């Protein structure tokens, strides 16, 4: 805003004040007779300072009576002007509430800043998502969301889906590739990619995957997943020819992660890219089937797998491990395939399959 002086949320002022006094939130809670949770929500900007709490703060912090009520009144006046000048609507406030999980994540990783109310959060989101009003988002994501909605009963939140796609772009924008997407180079890198299945440290594995993909003109990253965006991957080709490839760890199991990754590689090699391709894990189509076949047959040689199943040796963990050595993949890849194909109950050898969990970078 040009003509309105920026006013800080009272929670931010409160955090600064107790910092000056060397006072912890717990002590402030005791001094005011409020819960630590209440203090925390005010400081984080998710709760305003009521008249009664303002008076308690004045006393606890040795301020003149009316000080904190004025801080809140000044902020309320500022936000009213901000809302008026930026055209914030009740509809956008409602949209913001449906995006709570992804907004909390944006706050956690520093894409958005806290200590502010809904109006400022909406303005931040608009800037991040490159829209002048959050309500227009369904018009932009319509094709992707509609494709998923008509193919399954899964609930799609178009606002979360759009924000998730933007997050993928942000997660890869600093990754520099050495050339535009090179399909043939990617094909030659598949054996090296498969070897990384043996890497026990997921963080090292991701770093090495980024390097391999970079040499093929692909900016790769693993991203968080959210309710309302039931996706397993995102592909986008930029004007420079660089391809963005992001996958989630929705399944947690290592075998599912690797199948999803090779599924996305299948899309790249099969030429399924468009300007923006959202890969929903609940949508089935001929394109998805081709990518599934690529992933399945790349991970495990089809005829050798068929012979192994027909031999009925898959009931033995030792035999599974012997077979895995023969075809050059971790034994848990075989177990995951046997589970998926119904040859083994999901409980059989499930403890052998590593799990991935999300950690922010």
Coordinates of C-alpha atoms in Angstrom, one line a residue, residues 37-320:
X37 CA -2.1 -21.6 24.0
X38 CA -4.0 -18.3 24.1
X39 CA -0.7 -16.3 24.3
X40 CA 0.7 -18.3 21.4
X41 CA -2.3 -17.8 19.1
X42 CA -2.2 -14.0 19.7
X43 CA 1.6 -13.9 19.1
X44 CA 1.1 -15.9 15.9
X45 CA -1.5 -13.5 14.7
X46 CA -4.4 -16.0 14.6
X47 CA -6.2 -14.4 17.5
X48 CA -6.8 -10.7 18.2
X49 CA -6.4 -9.0 21.6
X50 CA -9.8 -8.7 23.4
X51 CA -10.6 -5.7 25.6
X52 CA -10.2 -7.8 28.7
X53 CA -7.0 -9.4 27.6
X54 CA -5.6 -5.9 26.6
X55 CA -6.2 -4.7 30.2
X56 CA -4.4 -7.7 31.6
X57 CA -1.5 -7.1 29.3
X58 CA -1.3 -3.5 30.4
X59 CA -1.0 -4.6 34.0
X60 CA 1.3 -7.5 33.4
X61 CA 3.7 -5.5 31.2
X62 CA 3.6 -2.3 33.3
X63 CA 2.0 -0.3 30.5
X64 CA -0.4 2.6 30.8
X65 CA -4.0 1.3 30.8
X66 CA -5.4 1.4 27.3
X67 CA -2.0 0.8 25.6
X68 CA -2.8 -2.7 24.2
X69 CA -6.4 -1.8 23.4
X70 CA -5.0 1.0 21.2
X71 CA -2.5 -1.3 19.5
X72 CA -5.4 -3.6 18.6
X73 CA -7.7 -0.7 17.5
X74 CA -4.9 0.8 15.3
X75 CA -4.4 -2.6 13.7
X76 CA -8.1 -3.1 13.1
X77 CA -8.3 0.3 11.4
X78 CA -5.3 -0.5 9.3
X79 CA -6.7 -3.8 8.2
X80 CA -10.1 -2.3 7.3
X81 CA -8.3 0.2 5.0
X82 CA -6.1 -2.5 3.6
X83 CA -9.1 -4.7 3.0
X84 CA -11.0 -1.9 1.3
X85 CA -8.0 -0.9 -0.9
X86 CA -7.3 -4.5 -2.0
X87 CA -10.9 -5.6 -2.5
X88 CA -10.7 -8.5 -0.1
X89 CA -14.0 -10.3 -0.1
X90 CA -15.8 -12.7 2.3
X91 CA -15.4 -15.3 -0.5
X92 CA -11.6 -15.0 -0.3
X93 CA -11.6 -15.3 3.5
X94 CA -13.6 -18.5 3.1
X95 CA -11.2 -19.8 0.5
X96 CA -8.3 -19.1 2.8
X97 CA -9.9 -21.3 5.5
X98 CA -10.1 -24.3 3.1
X99 CA -6.4 -23.9 2.3
X100 CA -5.3 -24.0 6.0
X101 CA -3.0 -27.0 5.7
X102 CA -1.0 -25.7 2.7
X103 CA -0.9 -22.2 4.2
X104 CA 0.5 -23.6 7.4
X105 CA 3.1 -25.4 5.4
X106 CA 4.0 -22.2 3.5
X107 CA 4.4 -20.4 6.8
X108 CA 6.6 -23.3 8.1
X109 CA 9.0 -23.1 5.2
X110 CA 9.1 -19.4 5.0
X111 CA 7.2 -18.7 1.8
X112 CA 4.7 -16.8 3.8
X113 CA 5.2 -14.9 7.0
X114 CA 3.1 -15.1 10.2
X115 CA 2.1 -12.6 12.8
X116 CA -0.7 -11.3 10.6
X117 CA -4.4 -11.7 10.1
X118 CA -6.5 -13.2 7.2
X119 CA -6.3 -10.1 5.0
X120 CA -2.5 -10.0 4.9
X121 CA -2.4 -13.7 4.4
X122 CA -4.7 -13.4 1.4
X123 CA -2.5 -10.7 0.0
X124 CA 0.6 -12.8 0.4
X125 CA -1.2 -15.8 -1.2
X126 CA -2.3 -13.7 -4.2
X127 CA 1.4 -12.7 -4.8
X128 CA 2.7 -16.3 -4.4
X129 CA 0.0 -17.7 -6.7
X130 CA 0.2 -14.8 -9.2
X131 CA -3.6 -14.0 -9.1
X132 CA -5.3 -10.8 -8.2
X133 CA -8.2 -12.6 -6.5
X134 CA -8.2 -16.2 -5.1
X135 CA -11.7 -16.7 -6.4
X136 CA -10.5 -17.0 -10.0
X137 CA -8.4 -20.1 -9.3
X138 CA -11.0 -22.7 -10.3
X139 CA -11.1 -21.1 -13.8
X140 CA -7.4 -21.7 -14.1
X141 CA -7.3 -25.3 -12.7
X142 CA -10.6 -26.3 -14.2
X143 CA -9.2 -28.8 -16.7
X144 CA -7.0 -30.6 -14.2
X145 CA -9.5 -30.7 -11.4
X146 CA -12.4 -31.7 -13.8
X147 CA -10.3 -34.5 -15.2
X148 CA -9.7 -35.9 -11.7
X149 CA -13.3 -35.4 -10.5
X150 CA -15.0 -37.2 -13.4
X151 CA -12.6 -40.1 -13.2
X152 CA -13.0 -40.8 -9.4
X153 CA -15.0 -39.8 -6.3
X154 CA -11.9 -38.3 -4.8
X155 CA -12.5 -34.8 -3.3
X156 CA -10.5 -32.2 -5.2
X157 CA -9.9 -28.8 -3.7
X158 CA -9.0 -26.6 -6.7
X159 CA -7.4 -23.9 -4.5
X160 CA -5.2 -26.5 -2.8
X161 CA -4.4 -28.1 -6.1
X162 CA -3.4 -24.8 -7.7
X163 CA -1.2 -23.9 -4.7
X164 CA 0.4 -27.3 -4.8
X165 CA 1.3 -26.8 -8.4
X166 CA 2.8 -23.4 -7.6
X167 CA 4.7 -25.0 -4.8
X168 CA 6.2 -27.5 -7.3
X169 CA 7.3 -24.6 -9.5
X170 CA 8.9 -22.8 -6.5
X171 CA 10.6 -26.0 -5.3
X172 CA 12.4 -26.3 -8.6
X173 CA 12.9 -22.7 -9.8
X174 CA 16.5 -22.6 -8.3
X175 CA 17.5 -25.9 -9.9
X176 CA 19.6 -25.1 -13.0
X177 CA 19.7 -27.7 -15.8
X178 CA 22.5 -27.9 -18.2
X179 CA 20.3 -28.2 -21.3
X180 CA 16.7 -28.5 -22.5
X181 CA 14.9 -31.8 -21.9
X182 CA 16.7 -34.7 -23.6
X183 CA 14.6 -37.8 -23.9
X184 CA 17.4 -40.0 -25.2
X185 CA 19.7 -38.9 -22.4
X186 CA 17.0 -39.8 -19.9
X187 CA 16.7 -43.3 -21.3
X188 CA 20.4 -43.8 -20.9
X189 CA 20.3 -42.7 -17.3
X190 CA 17.7 -45.3 -16.2
X191 CA 20.2 -47.9 -15.1
X192 CA 21.9 -45.3 -12.9
X193 CA 18.5 -44.2 -11.5
X194 CA 17.7 -47.8 -10.7
X195 CA 20.9 -48.2 -8.7
X196 CA 19.8 -45.4 -6.4
X197 CA 17.1 -47.7 -5.0
X198 CA 19.9 -49.3 -3.0
X199 CA 20.8 -46.0 -1.3
X200 CA 19.7 -46.3 2.3
X201 CA 19.7 -42.5 3.0
X202 CA 16.7 -40.9 1.3
X203 CA 18.3 -37.4 1.5
X204 CA 21.4 -38.6 -0.4
X205 CA 19.2 -40.5 -2.8
X206 CA 17.2 -37.3 -3.6
X207 CA 20.4 -35.3 -4.1
X208 CA 21.8 -37.9 -6.6
X209 CA 18.5 -38.1 -8.4
X210 CA 18.5 -34.3 -8.9
X211 CA 22.0 -34.6 -10.4
X212 CA 21.0 -37.3 -12.8
X213 CA 17.8 -35.6 -13.9
X214 CA 19.6 -32.3 -14.3
X215 CA 21.9 -33.9 -16.9
X216 CA 18.7 -34.7 -18.9
X217 CA 17.2 -31.2 -18.7
X218 CA 14.9 -32.1 -15.9
X219 CA 14.6 -30.1 -12.6
X220 CA 13.5 -32.7 -10.1
X221 CA 12.3 -32.5 -6.5
X222 CA 10.3 -34.4 -4.0
X223 CA 7.4 -32.3 -2.6
X224 CA 4.9 -32.4 0.3
X225 CA 1.3 -33.6 -0.4
X226 CA -1.9 -32.2 1.0
X227 CA -5.6 -33.1 1.4
X228 CA -7.5 -31.9 -1.5
X229 CA -4.7 -32.5 -4.0
X230 CA -4.6 -36.3 -4.4
X231 CA -1.6 -36.3 -6.8
X232 CA 1.5 -38.4 -7.3
X233 CA 3.4 -36.2 -9.7
X234 CA 3.6 -32.9 -11.6
X235 CA 5.3 -32.3 -15.0
X236 CA 5.7 -28.9 -16.7
X237 CA 7.8 -27.9 -19.6
X238 CA 9.0 -24.3 -19.5
X239 CA 9.5 -22.0 -22.5
X240 CA 13.3 -22.6 -22.2
X241 CA 12.7 -26.3 -22.7
X242 CA 13.5 -27.2 -19.1
X243 CA 11.1 -29.8 -17.6
X244 CA 9.9 -29.6 -14.0
X245 CA 9.3 -33.0 -12.5
X246 CA 8.0 -33.3 -8.9
X247 CA 6.7 -36.4 -7.1
X248 CA 5.1 -36.8 -3.7
X249 CA 5.6 -39.4 -1.0
X250 CA 1.9 -40.0 -0.4
X251 CA 2.3 -43.8 -0.2
X252 CA 5.3 -43.5 2.2
X253 CA 6.4 -47.1 1.3
X254 CA 9.6 -47.0 -0.7
X255 CA 8.3 -49.4 -3.3
X256 CA 5.4 -47.0 -4.0
X257 CA 7.7 -44.0 -4.3
X258 CA 9.9 -45.7 -6.8
X259 CA 7.0 -47.0 -8.9
X260 CA 5.5 -43.5 -8.9
X261 CA 8.9 -42.0 -9.9
X262 CA 9.2 -44.5 -12.8
X263 CA 5.6 -43.9 -13.7
X264 CA 6.4 -40.2 -14.2
X265 CA 9.6 -41.0 -16.1
X266 CA 7.3 -43.1 -18.3
X267 CA 5.2 -40.0 -19.1
X268 CA 8.3 -38.1 -20.0
X269 CA 9.7 -40.8 -22.3
X270 CA 6.2 -41.5 -23.8
X271 CA 5.9 -37.8 -24.7
X272 CA 2.8 -37.3 -22.5
X273 CA 4.0 -33.8 -21.5
X274 CA 1.9 -30.7 -22.0
X275 CA 2.4 -27.2 -20.7
X276 CA 1.3 -28.5 -17.4
X277 CA 0.5 -32.1 -16.5
X278 CA -0.9 -33.1 -13.1
X279 CA -0.8 -36.8 -12.5
X280 CA -3.6 -37.9 -10.2
X281 CA -3.1 -41.2 -8.4
X282 CA -6.9 -42.0 -8.7
X283 CA -7.2 -41.4 -12.5
X284 CA -7.0 -44.2 -14.9
X285 CA -6.7 -43.8 -18.7
X286 CA -4.8 -45.1 -21.7
X287 CA -2.0 -42.6 -21.0
X288 CA -1.8 -43.7 -17.4
X289 CA -1.8 -47.4 -18.3
X290 CA 1.2 -46.8 -20.6
X291 CA 3.1 -45.1 -17.9
X292 CA 2.2 -47.9 -15.5
X293 CA 3.4 -50.5 -17.9
X294 CA 6.7 -48.6 -18.4
X295 CA 7.3 -48.4 -14.6
X296 CA 6.3 -52.0 -14.0
X297 CA 8.5 -53.5 -16.8
X298 CA 11.5 -51.1 -16.1
X299 CA 11.6 -52.1 -12.5
X300 CA 11.2 -55.8 -13.0
X301 CA 11.9 -57.7 -16.3
X302 CA 8.5 -59.1 -17.3
X303 CA 9.4 -62.6 -18.4
X304 CA 11.7 -63.2 -15.4
X305 CA 9.0 -62.0 -13.0
X306 CA 6.5 -64.3 -14.7
X307 CA 8.8 -67.3 -14.3
X308 CA 9.4 -66.5 -10.7
X309 CA 5.7 -66.3 -9.9
X310 CA 5.0 -69.5 -11.8
X311 CA 7.7 -71.2 -9.7
X312 CA 5.8 -70.3 -6.6
X313 CA 9.0 -69.5 -4.8
X314 CA 7.6 -66.1 -3.7
X315 CA 6.4 -67.5 -0.4
X316 CA 10.1 -67.6 0.8
X317 CA 11.8 -64.4 1.7
X318 CA 15.1 -66.0 0.9
X319 CA 14.0 -66.9 -2.6
X320 CA 12.7 -63.3 -3.1

